[in-house]
Tab-separated table of C-alpha atoms in Angstrom:
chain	number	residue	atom	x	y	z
A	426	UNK	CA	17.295	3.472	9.762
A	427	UNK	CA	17.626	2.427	6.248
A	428	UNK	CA	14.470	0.807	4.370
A	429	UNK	CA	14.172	-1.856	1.668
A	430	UNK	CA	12.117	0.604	0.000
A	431	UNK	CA	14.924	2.788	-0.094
A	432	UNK	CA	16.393	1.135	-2.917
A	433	UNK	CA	13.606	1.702	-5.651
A	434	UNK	CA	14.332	5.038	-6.223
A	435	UNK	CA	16.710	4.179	-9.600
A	436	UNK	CA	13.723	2.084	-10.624
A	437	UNK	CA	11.882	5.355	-11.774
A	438	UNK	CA	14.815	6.348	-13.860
A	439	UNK	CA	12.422	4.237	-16.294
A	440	UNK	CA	9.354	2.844	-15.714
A	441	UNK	CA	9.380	0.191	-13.317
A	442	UNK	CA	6.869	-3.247	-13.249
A	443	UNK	CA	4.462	-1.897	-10.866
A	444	UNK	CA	3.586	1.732	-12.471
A	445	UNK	CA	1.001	0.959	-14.773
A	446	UNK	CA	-0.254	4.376	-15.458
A	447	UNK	CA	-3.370	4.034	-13.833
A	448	UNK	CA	-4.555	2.883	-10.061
A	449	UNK	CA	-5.017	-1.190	-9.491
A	450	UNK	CA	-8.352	-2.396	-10.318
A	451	UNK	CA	-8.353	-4.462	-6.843
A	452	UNK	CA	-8.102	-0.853	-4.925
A	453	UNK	CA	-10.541	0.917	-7.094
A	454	UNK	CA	-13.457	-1.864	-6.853
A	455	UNK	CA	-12.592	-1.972	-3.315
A	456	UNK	CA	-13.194	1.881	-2.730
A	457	UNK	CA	-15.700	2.379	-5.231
A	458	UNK	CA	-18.011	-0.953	-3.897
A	459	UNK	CA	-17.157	0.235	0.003
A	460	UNK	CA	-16.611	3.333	0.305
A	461	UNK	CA	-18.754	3.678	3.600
A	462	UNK	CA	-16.606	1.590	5.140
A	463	UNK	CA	-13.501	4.034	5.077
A	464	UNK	CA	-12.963	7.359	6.480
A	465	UNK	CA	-10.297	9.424	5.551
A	466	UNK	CA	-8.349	11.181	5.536
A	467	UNK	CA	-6.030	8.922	3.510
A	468	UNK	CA	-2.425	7.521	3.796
A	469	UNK	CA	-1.240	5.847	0.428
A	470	UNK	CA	2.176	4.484	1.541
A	471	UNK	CA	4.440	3.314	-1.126
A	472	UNK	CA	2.607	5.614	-3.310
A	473	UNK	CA	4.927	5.581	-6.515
A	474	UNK	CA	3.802	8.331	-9.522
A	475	UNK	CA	0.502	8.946	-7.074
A	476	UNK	CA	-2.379	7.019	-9.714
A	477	UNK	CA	-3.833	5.295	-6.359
A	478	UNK	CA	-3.655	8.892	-4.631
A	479	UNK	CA	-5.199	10.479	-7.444
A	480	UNK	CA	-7.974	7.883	-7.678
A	481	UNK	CA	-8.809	8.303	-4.357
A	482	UNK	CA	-8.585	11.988	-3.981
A	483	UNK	CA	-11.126	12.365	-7.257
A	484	UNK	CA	-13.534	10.051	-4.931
A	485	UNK	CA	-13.368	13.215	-2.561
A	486	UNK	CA	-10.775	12.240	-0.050
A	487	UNK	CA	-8.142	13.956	1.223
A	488	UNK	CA	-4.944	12.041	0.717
A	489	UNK	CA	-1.156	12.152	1.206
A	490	UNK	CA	0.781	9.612	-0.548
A	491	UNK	CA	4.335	9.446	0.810
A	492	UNK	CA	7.482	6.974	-0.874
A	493	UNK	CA	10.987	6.636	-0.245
A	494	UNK	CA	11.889	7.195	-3.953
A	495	UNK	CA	12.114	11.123	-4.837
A	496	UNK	CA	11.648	10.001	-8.223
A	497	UNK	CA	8.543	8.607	-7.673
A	498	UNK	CA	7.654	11.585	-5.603
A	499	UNK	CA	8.622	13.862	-8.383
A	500	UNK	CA	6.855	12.055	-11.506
A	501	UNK	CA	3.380	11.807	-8.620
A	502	UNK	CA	3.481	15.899	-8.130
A	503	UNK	CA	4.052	16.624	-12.030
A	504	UNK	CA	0.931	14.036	-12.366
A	505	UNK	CA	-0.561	16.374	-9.779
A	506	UNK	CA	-0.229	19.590	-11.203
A	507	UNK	CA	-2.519	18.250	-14.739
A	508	UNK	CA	-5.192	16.596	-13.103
A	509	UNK	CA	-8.463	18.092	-11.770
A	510	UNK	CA	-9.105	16.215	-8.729
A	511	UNK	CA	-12.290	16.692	-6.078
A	512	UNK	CA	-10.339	16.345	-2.689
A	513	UNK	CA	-7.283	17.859	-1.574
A	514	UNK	CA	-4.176	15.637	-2.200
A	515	UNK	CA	-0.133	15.839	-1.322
A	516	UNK	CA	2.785	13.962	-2.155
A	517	UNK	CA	5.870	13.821	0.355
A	518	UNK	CA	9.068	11.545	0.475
A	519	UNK	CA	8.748	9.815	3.411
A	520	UNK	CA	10.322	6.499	4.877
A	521	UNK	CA	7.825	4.322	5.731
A	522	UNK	CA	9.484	2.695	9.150
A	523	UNK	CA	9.891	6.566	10.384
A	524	UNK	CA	5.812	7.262	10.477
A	525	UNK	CA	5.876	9.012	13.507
A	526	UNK	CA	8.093	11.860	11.608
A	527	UNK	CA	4.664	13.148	9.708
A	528	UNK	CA	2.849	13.983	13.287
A	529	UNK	CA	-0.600	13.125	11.663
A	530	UNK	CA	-3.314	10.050	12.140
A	531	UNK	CA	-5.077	8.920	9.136
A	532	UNK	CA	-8.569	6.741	8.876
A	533	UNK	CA	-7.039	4.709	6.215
A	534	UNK	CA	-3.632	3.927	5.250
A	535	UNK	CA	-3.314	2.162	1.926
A	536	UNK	CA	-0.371	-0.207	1.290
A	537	UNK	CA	-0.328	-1.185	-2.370
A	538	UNK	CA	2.932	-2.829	-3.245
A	539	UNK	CA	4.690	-2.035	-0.238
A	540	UNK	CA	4.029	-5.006	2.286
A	541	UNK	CA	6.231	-7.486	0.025
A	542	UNK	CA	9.076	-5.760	0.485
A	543	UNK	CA	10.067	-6.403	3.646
A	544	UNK	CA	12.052	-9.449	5.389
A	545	UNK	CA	10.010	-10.566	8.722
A	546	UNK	CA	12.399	-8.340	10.976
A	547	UNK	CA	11.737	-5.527	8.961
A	548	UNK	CA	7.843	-5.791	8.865
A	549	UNK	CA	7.378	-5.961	12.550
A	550	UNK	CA	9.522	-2.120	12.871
A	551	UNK	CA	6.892	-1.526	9.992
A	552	UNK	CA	4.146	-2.698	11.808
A	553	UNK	CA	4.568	-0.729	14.665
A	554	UNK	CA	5.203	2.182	12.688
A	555	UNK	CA	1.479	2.035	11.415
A	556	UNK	CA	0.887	2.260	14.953
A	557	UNK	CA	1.936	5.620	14.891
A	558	UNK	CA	-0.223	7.008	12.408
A	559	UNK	CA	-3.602	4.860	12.065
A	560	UNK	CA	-6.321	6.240	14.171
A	561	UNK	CA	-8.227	4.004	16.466
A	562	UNK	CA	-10.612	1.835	14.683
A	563	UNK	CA	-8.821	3.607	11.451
A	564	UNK	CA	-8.261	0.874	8.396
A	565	UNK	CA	-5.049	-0.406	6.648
A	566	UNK	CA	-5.563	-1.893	3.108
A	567	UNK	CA	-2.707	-3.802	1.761
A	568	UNK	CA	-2.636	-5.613	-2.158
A	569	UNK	CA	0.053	-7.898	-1.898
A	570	UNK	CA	1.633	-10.620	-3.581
A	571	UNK	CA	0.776	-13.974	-2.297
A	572	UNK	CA	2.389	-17.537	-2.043
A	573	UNK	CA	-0.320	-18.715	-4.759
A	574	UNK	CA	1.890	-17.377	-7.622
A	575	UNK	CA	4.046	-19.844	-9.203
A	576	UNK	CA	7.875	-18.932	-10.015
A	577	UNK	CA	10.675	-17.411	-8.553
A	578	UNK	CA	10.955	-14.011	-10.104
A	579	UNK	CA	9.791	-10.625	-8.565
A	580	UNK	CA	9.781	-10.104	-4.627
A	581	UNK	CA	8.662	-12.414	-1.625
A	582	UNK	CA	5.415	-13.901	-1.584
A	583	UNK	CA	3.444	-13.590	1.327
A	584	UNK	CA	1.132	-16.263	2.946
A	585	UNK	CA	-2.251	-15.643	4.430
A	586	UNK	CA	-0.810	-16.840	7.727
A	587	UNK	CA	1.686	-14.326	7.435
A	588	UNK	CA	-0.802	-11.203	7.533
A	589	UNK	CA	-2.459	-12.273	10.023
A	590	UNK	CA	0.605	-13.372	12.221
A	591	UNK	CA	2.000	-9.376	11.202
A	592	UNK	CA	-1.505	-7.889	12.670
A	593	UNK	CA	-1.538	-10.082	15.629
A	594	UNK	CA	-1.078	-7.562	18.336
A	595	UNK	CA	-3.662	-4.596	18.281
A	596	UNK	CA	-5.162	-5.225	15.090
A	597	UNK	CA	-8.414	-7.230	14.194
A	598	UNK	CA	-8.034	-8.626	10.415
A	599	UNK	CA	-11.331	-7.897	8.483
A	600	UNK	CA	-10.981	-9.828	5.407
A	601	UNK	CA	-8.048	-11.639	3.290
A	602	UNK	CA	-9.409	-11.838	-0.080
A	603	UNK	CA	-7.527	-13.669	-3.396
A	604	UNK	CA	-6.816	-10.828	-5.914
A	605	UNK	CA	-4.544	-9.829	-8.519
A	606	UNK	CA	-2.251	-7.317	-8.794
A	607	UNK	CA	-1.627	-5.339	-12.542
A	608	UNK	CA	1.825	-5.365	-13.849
A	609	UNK	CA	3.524	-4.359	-16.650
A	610	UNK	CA	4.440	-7.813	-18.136
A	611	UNK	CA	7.887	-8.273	-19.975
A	612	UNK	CA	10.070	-5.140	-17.873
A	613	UNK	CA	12.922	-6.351	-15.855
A	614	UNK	CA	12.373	-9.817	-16.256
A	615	UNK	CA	8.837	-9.725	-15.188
A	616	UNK	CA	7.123	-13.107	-16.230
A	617	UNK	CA	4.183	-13.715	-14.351
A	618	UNK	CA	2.114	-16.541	-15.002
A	619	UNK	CA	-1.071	-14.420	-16.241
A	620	UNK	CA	-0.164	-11.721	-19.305
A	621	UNK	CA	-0.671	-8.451	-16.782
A	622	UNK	CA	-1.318	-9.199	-13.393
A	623	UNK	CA	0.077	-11.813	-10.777
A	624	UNK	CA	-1.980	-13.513	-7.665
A	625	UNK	CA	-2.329	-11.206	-4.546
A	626	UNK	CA	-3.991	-10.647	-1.425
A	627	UNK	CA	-6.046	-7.722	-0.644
A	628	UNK	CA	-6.330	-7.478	3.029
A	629	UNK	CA	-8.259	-4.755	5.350
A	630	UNK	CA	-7.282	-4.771	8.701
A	631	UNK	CA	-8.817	-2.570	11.482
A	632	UNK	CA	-6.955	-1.154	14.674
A	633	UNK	CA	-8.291	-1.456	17.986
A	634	UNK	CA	-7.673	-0.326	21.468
A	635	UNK	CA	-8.574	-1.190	25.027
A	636	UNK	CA	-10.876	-3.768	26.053
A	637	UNK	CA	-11.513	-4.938	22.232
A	638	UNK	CA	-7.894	-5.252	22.102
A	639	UNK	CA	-7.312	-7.915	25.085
């Protein structure tokens, strides 16, 4: 099955809106503020050229960041290969509505950028593809663009309603928090409404089984 993801990969021919050379300030406050509250090891879906892998795997976790784009995959190892990082870290091309392929389960997954992406259909196949891969009481993070930005440009916003309507089923949602997300103003037609960043919602949401589940 074919992703929307799938179709970024000529995107890193360049340097696309969303690589901005370093991780996203709402992810690294998050981690470096709460870190007790995540376990690893790590799943950075989405990953791009790895600087949210990289941050997290100099924090001491172990982390696999997987994307669709071989690009992406490619630029993230070469990134790799010159930095001196504390935990162990991997980069894979992976489609991220085929989870089930990597036969692992993860504390976290991290979805930075990803979420967006997909039409309602799509997100509930992606959905359950978490499933496959989040431990129980394991944590997804997402950073997302939300319905608070004004314009039409750049990819779908996404409501407040409509996390918590995806992670209905099987999922308790922690927190929904406003936030921005970092962009590199002025590529590809990007005009957000702030110079480098665009609203967002960081969201942590928490799988559960069994009785807590009912």
């Amino acid at each position: 099955m074919s992703s929307p993801e799938d179709g970024f990969d000529e995107s890193y021919a360049g340097t696309p809106p969303w690589d901005i050379g370093r991780p996203q300030s709402a992810i690294r406050s998050l981690f470096e503020t709460d870190a007790e509250s995540f376990e690893g090891p790590i799943l950075d879906l989405g990953c791009g050229t790895g600087e949210n892998s990289l941050f997290l795997a100099d924090r001491g976790y172990s982390v696999l960041g997987v994307d669709a784009s071989p690009r992406a995959i490619e630029k993230a190892k070469m990134k790799m290969e010159t930095r001196d990082v504390a935990g162990d870290i991997d980069f894979r091309v992976q489609d991220a509505l085929s989870l089930s392929d990597l036969d692992e389960e993860f504390g976290v997954v991290l979805d930075c950028g990803l979420f967006h992406v997909f039409d309602d259909e799509t997100r509930r196949t992606y959905v359950s593809s978490l499933e496959r891969v989040v431990a129980p009481d394991g944590r997804v993070v997402i950073l997302c663009f939300s319905d608070r930005e004004p314009g039409e440009w750049g990819p779908r916003r996404i409501s407040e309603e409509g996390l918590r309507t995806a992670f209905a089923d099987g999922w308790v949602v922690e927190t929904i928090d406003p936030a921005r997300f970092e962009v590199n103003a002025g590529q590809d037609g990007v005009t957000p409404s702030n110079d480098d960043s665009v609203e967002a919602w960081l969201a942590v949401v928490r799988r559960v089984e069994g009785e807590e589940r009912e």
